[in-house]
Short mmCIF file of C-alpha atoms in Angstrom, two decimals:
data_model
loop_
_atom_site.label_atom_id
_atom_site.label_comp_id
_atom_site.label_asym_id
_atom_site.label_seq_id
_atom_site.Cartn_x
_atom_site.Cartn_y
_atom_site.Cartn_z
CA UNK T 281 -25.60 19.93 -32.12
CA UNK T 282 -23.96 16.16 -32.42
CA UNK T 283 -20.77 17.48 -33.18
CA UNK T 284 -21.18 20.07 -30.14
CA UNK T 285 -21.99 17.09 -28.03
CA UNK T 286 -19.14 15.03 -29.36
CA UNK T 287 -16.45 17.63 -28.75
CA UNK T 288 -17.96 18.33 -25.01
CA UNK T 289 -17.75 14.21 -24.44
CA UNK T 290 -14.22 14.45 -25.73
CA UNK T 291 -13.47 17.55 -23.78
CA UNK T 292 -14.94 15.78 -20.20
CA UNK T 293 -12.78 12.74 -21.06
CA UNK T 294 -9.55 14.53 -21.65
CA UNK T 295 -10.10 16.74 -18.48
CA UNK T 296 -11.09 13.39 -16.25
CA UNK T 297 -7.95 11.94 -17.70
CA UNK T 298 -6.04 14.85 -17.08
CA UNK T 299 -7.46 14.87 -13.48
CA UNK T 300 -6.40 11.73 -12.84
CA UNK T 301 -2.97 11.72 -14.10
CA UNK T 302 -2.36 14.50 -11.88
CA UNK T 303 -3.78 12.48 -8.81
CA UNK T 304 -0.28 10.43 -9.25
CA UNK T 305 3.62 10.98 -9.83
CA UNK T 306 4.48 8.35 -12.15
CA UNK T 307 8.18 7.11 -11.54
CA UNK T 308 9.50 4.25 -14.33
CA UNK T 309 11.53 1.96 -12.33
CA UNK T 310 12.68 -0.24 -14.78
CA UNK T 311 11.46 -1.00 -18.53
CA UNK T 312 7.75 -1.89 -18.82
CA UNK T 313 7.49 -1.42 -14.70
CA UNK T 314 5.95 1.93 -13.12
CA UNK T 315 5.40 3.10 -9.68
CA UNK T 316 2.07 5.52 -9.10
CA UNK T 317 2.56 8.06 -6.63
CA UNK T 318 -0.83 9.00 -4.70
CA UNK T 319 -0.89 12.31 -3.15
CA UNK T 320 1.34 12.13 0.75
CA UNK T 321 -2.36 13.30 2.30
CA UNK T 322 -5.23 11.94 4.35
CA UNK T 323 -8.05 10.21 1.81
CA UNK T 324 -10.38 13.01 0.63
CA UNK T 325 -12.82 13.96 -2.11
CA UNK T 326 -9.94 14.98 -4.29
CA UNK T 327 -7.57 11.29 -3.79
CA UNK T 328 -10.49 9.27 -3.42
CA UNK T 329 -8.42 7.09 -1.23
CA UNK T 330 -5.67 6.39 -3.24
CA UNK T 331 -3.12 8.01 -0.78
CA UNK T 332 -0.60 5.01 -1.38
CA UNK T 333 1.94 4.01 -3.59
CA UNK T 334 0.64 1.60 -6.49
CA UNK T 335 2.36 0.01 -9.06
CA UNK T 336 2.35 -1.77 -12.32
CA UNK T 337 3.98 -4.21 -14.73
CA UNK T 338 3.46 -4.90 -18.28
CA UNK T 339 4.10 -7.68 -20.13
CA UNK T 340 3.77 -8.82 -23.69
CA UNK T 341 0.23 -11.06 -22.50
CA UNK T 342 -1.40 -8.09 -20.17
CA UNK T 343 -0.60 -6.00 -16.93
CA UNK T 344 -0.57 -6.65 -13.55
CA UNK T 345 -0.98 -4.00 -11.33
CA UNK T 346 -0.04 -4.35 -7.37
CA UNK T 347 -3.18 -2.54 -5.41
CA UNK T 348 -6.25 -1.75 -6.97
CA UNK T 349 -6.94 1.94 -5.42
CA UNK T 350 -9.29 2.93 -2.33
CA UNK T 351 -12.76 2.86 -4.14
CA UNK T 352 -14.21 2.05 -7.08
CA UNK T 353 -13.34 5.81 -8.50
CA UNK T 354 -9.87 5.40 -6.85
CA UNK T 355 -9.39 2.01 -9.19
CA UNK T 356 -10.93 4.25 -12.42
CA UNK T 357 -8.10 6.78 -11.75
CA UNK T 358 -5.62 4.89 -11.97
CA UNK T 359 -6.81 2.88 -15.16
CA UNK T 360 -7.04 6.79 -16.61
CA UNK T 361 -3.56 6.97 -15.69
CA UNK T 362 -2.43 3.18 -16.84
CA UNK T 363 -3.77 3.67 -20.63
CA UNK T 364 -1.60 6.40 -20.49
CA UNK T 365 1.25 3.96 -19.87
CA UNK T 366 0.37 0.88 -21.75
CA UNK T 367 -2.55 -0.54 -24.21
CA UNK T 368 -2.40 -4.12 -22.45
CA UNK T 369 -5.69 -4.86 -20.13
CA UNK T 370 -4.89 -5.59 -16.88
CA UNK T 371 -5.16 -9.41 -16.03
CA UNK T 372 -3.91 -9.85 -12.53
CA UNK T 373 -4.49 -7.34 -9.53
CA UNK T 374 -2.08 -7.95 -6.44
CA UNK T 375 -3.78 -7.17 -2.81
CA UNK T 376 -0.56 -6.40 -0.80
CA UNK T 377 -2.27 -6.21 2.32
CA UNK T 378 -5.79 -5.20 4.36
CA UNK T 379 -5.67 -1.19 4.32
CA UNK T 380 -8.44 0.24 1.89
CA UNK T 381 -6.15 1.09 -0.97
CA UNK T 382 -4.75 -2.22 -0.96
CA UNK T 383 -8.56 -3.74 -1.52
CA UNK T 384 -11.77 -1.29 -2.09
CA UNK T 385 -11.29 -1.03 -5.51
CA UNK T 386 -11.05 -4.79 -6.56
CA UNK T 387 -14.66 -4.90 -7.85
CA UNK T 388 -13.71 -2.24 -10.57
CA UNK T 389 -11.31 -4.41 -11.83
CA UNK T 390 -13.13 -7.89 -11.54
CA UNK T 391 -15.75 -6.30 -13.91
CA UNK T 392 -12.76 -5.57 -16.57
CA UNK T 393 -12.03 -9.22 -16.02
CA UNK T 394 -9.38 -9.12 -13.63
CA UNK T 395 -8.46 -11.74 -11.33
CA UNK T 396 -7.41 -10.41 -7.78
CA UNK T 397 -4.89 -12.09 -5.56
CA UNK T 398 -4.61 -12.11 -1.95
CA UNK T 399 -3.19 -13.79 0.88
CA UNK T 400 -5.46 -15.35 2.83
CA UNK T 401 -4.36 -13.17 5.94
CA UNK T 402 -5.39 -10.03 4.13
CA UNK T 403 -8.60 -11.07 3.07
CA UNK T 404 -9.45 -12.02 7.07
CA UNK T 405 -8.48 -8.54 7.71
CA UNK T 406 -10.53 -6.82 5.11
CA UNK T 407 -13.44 -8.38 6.16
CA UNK T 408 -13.06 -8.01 9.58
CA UNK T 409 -12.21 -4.36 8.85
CA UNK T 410 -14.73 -3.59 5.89
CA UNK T 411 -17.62 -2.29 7.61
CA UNK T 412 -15.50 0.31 9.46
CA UNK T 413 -13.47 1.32 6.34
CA UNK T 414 -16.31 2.07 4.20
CA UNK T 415 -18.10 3.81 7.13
CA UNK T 416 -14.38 6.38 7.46
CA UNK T 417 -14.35 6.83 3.68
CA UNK T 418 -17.79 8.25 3.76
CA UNK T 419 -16.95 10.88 5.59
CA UNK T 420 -13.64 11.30 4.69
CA UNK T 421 -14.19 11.20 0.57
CA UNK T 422 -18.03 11.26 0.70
CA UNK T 423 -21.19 9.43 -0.71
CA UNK T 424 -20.19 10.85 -4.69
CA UNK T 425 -16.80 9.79 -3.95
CA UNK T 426 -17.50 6.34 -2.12
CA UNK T 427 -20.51 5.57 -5.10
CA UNK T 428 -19.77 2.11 -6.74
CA UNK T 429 -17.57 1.33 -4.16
CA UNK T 430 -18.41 -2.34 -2.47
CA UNK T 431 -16.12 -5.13 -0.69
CA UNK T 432 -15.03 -7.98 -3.13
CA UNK T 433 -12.43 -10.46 -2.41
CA UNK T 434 -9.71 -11.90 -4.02
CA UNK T 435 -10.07 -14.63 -6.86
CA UNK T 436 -6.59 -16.26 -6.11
CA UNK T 437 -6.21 -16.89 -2.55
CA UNK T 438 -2.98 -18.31 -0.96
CA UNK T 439 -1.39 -18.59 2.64
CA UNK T 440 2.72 -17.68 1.96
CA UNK T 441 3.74 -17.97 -1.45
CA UNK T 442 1.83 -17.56 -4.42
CA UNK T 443 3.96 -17.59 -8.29
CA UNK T 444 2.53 -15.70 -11.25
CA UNK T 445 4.13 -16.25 -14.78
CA UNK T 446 2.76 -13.70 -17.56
CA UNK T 447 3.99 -12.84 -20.92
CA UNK T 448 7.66 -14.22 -19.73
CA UNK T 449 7.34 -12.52 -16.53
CA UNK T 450 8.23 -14.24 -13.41
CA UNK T 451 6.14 -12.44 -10.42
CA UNK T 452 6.58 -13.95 -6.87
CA UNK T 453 4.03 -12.77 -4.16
CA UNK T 454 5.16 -13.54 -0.64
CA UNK T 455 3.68 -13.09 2.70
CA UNK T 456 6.44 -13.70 4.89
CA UNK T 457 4.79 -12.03 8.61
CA UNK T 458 2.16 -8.86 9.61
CA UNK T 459 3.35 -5.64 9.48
CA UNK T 460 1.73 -2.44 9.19
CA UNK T 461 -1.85 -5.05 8.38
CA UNK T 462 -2.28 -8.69 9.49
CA UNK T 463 -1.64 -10.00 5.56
CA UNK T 464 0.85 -7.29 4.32
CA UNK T 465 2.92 -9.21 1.19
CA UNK T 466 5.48 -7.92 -0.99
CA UNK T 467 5.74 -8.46 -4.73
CA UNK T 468 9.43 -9.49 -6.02
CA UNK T 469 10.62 -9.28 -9.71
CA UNK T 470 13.97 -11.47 -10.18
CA UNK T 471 14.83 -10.80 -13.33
CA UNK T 472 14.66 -7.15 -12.85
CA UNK T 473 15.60 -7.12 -8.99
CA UNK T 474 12.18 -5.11 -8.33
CA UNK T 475 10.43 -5.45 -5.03
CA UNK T 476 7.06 -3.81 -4.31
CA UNK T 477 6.83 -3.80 -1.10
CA UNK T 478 2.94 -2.83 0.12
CA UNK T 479 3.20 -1.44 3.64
CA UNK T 480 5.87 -3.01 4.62
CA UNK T 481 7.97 0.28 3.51
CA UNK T 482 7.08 4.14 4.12
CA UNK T 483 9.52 6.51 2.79
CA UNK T 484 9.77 9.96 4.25
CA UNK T 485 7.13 10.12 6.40
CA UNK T 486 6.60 8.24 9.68
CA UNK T 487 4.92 4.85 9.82
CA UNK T 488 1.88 4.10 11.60
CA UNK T 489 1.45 1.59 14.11
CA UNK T 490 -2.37 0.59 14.32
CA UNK T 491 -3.61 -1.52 16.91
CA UNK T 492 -4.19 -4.48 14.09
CA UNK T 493 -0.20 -3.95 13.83
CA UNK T 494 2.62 -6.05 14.69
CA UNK T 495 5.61 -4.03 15.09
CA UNK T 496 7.66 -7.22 16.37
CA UNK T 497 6.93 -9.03 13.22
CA UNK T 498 6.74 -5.84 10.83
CA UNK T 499 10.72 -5.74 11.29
CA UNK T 500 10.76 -9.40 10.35
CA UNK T 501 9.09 -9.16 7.15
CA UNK T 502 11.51 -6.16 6.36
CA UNK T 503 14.47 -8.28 6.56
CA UNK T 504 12.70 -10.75 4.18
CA UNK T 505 12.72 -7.85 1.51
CA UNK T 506 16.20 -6.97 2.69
CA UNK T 507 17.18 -10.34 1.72
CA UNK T 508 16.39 -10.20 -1.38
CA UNK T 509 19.01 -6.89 -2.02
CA UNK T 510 16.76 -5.42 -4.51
CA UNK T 511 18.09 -3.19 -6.81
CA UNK T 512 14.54 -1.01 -7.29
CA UNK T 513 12.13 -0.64 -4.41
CA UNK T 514 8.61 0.50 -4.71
CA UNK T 515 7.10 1.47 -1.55
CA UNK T 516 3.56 1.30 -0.15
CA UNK T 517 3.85 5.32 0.58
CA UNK T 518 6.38 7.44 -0.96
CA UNK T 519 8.43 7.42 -4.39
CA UNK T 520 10.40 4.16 -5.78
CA UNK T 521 13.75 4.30 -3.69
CA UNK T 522 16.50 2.18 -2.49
CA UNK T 523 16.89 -0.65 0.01
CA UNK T 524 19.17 1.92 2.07
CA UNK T 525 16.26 4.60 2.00
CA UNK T 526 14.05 2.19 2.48
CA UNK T 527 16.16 1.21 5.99
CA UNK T 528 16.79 4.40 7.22
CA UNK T 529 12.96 5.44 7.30
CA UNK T 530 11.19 2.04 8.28
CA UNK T 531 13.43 -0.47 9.35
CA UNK T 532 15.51 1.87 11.60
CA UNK T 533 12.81 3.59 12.70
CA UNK T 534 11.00 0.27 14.37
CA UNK T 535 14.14 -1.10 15.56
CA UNK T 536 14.85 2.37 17.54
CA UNK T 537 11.24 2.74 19.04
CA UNK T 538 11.47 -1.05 20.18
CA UNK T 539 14.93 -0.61 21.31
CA UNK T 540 14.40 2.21 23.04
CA UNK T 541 10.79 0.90 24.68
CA UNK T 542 12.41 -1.95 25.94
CA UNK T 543 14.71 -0.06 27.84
CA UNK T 544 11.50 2.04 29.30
CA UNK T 545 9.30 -1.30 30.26
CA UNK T 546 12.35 -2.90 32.06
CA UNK T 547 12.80 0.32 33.98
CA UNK T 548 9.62 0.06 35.00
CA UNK T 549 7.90 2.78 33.26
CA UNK T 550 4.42 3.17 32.36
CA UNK T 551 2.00 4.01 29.02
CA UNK T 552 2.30 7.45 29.65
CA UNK T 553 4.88 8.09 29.44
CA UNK T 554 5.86 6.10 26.87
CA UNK T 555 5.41 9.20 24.20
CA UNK T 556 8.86 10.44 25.93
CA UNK T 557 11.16 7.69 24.66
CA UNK T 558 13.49 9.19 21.94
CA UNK T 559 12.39 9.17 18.59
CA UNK T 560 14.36 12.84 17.48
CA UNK T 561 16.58 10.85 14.97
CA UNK T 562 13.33 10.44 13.03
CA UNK T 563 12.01 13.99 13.71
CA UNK T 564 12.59 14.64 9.43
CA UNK T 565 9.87 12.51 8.42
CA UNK T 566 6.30 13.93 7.42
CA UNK T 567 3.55 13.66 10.06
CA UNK T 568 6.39 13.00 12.97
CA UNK T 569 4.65 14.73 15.16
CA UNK T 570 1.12 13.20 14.78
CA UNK T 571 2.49 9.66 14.43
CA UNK T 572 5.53 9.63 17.21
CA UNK T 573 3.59 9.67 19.79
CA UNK T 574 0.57 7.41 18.84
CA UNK T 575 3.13 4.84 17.90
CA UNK T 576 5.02 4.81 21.43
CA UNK T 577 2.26 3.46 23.17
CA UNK T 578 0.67 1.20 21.04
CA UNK T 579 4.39 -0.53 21.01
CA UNK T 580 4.56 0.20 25.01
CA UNK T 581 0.84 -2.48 24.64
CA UNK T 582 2.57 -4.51 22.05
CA UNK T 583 5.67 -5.15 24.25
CA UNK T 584 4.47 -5.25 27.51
CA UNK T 585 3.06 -8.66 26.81
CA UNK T 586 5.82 -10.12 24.57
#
């Protein structure tokens, strides 16, 4: 009977495990750094939010991984999926900006001992936000999948810049402007020209512009990442790429819809029709045709006040 009992433990924890690592495409971007691939899908049951791009970075004194997943299950998935990787705990979790998967699961990892840093911009937007995510994630992943899930902020708060040194590993954490989210940062690597970029970056599928968005700025923080030429790019949705990918399906895609609705306001035409200036050029992205025309008009109400 204990032997029974011990083999069906075993046999739960090798199939959660097995589960989990299958929630994620693991890329290796350069030695001792990862990207974790979530599933290209609206948050359900199965993702438990963790429809993002994560990554992490071990070093000789612990790991630091860059979002902690969309719930409290989200955040256990991908530590079943990091022990795979590495056997150092993680020490430092980065919030890259104020979307779920950049925040619900930081109380998972504060009770491993983490510390969690933010940018003071994010954490205003998770709290203003928190109430509404966690009421969308209960329908969307449900009460099992939502269970230990509950808002925690950051440990390590700053308001631009914030320097991490670990095991001989210089990590910079910038917030340069909002994007996609109010406090969207990116993570930079110098001595292995590795940029994690939160969601500043989508690769092959459109960006969303949400009304706590700033297209405007979202194109400046880009150019800060630009800057930088990286030579590996991890994105906050889609696979590690390059800086030219990374252009071609974020950068280019704001500057066109701008471009293109500035040339609509100044010819004096109206929200409605907003959804008809020309986006085909971007037509090969996933969810084009949900997204285009959403993110017309909320740039027609960014602009028409700029």
């Amino acid at each position: 009977m204990i032997r029974a009992t011990i083999l069906g433990t075993i046999a739960v924890f090798l199939t959660t495990n097995a589960l989990c690592a299958g929630m994620f495409e693991v890329q290796q971007v350069a030695d001792h750094i990862w990207a974790l691939e979530g599933p290209a899908e609206n948050r359900n049951a199965d993702n438990l939010a963790n429809n993002a791009t994560f990554g992490l970075i071990e070093t000789s004194e612990g790991a630091v991984l860059v979002d902690p997943g969309g719930s409290y299950k989200g955040a256990a998935a991908i530590d079943a999926v990091i022990a795979t990787l590495t056997k150092q705990p993680v020490k430092y979790v980065i919030n890259t900006g104020g979307q779920d998967h950049r925040w619900l699961g930081n109380s998972y990892w504060q009770a491993k001992g983490a510390k969690i840093v933010s940018s003071n911009a994010a954490i205003a937007d998770q709290n203003d936000r928190a109430s509404m995510q966690l009421t969308v994630l209960s329908q969307l992943i449900g009460a099992q999948g939502l269970e230990n899930t509950k808002p925690s902020s950051a440990d390590i708060r700053f308001d631009t810049a914030y320097d991490l040194s670990l095991g001989g590993v210089e990590i910079a954490v910038r917030h340069v402007a909002p994007a996609h989210t109010p406090g969207d940062s990116f993570v930079w690597l110098a001595q292995s020209k590795t940029v994690f970029t939160g969601d500043i970056v989508y690769v092959g599928r459109v960006l969303g512009v949400m009304e706590f968005s700033s297209s405007r700025n979202w194109i400046a923080a880009f150019e800060a990442v630009a800057a930088l030429e990286p030579a590996h790019l991890v994105p906050g949705h889609g696979p590690a790429t390059t800086l030219a990918a990374a252009k071609a399906d974020t950068y280019d895609y704001l500057v066109n819809l701008r471009t293109g609705m500035a040339s609509h306001i100044d010819e004096g035409g109206d929200i409605i029709d907003a959804v008809n200036v020309d986006q085909s050029a971007f037509a090969r992205l996933a969810q084009f045709d949900a997204l285009a025309g959403r993110n017309a008009q909320r740039v027609f109400e960014e602009m028409e006040w700029e």
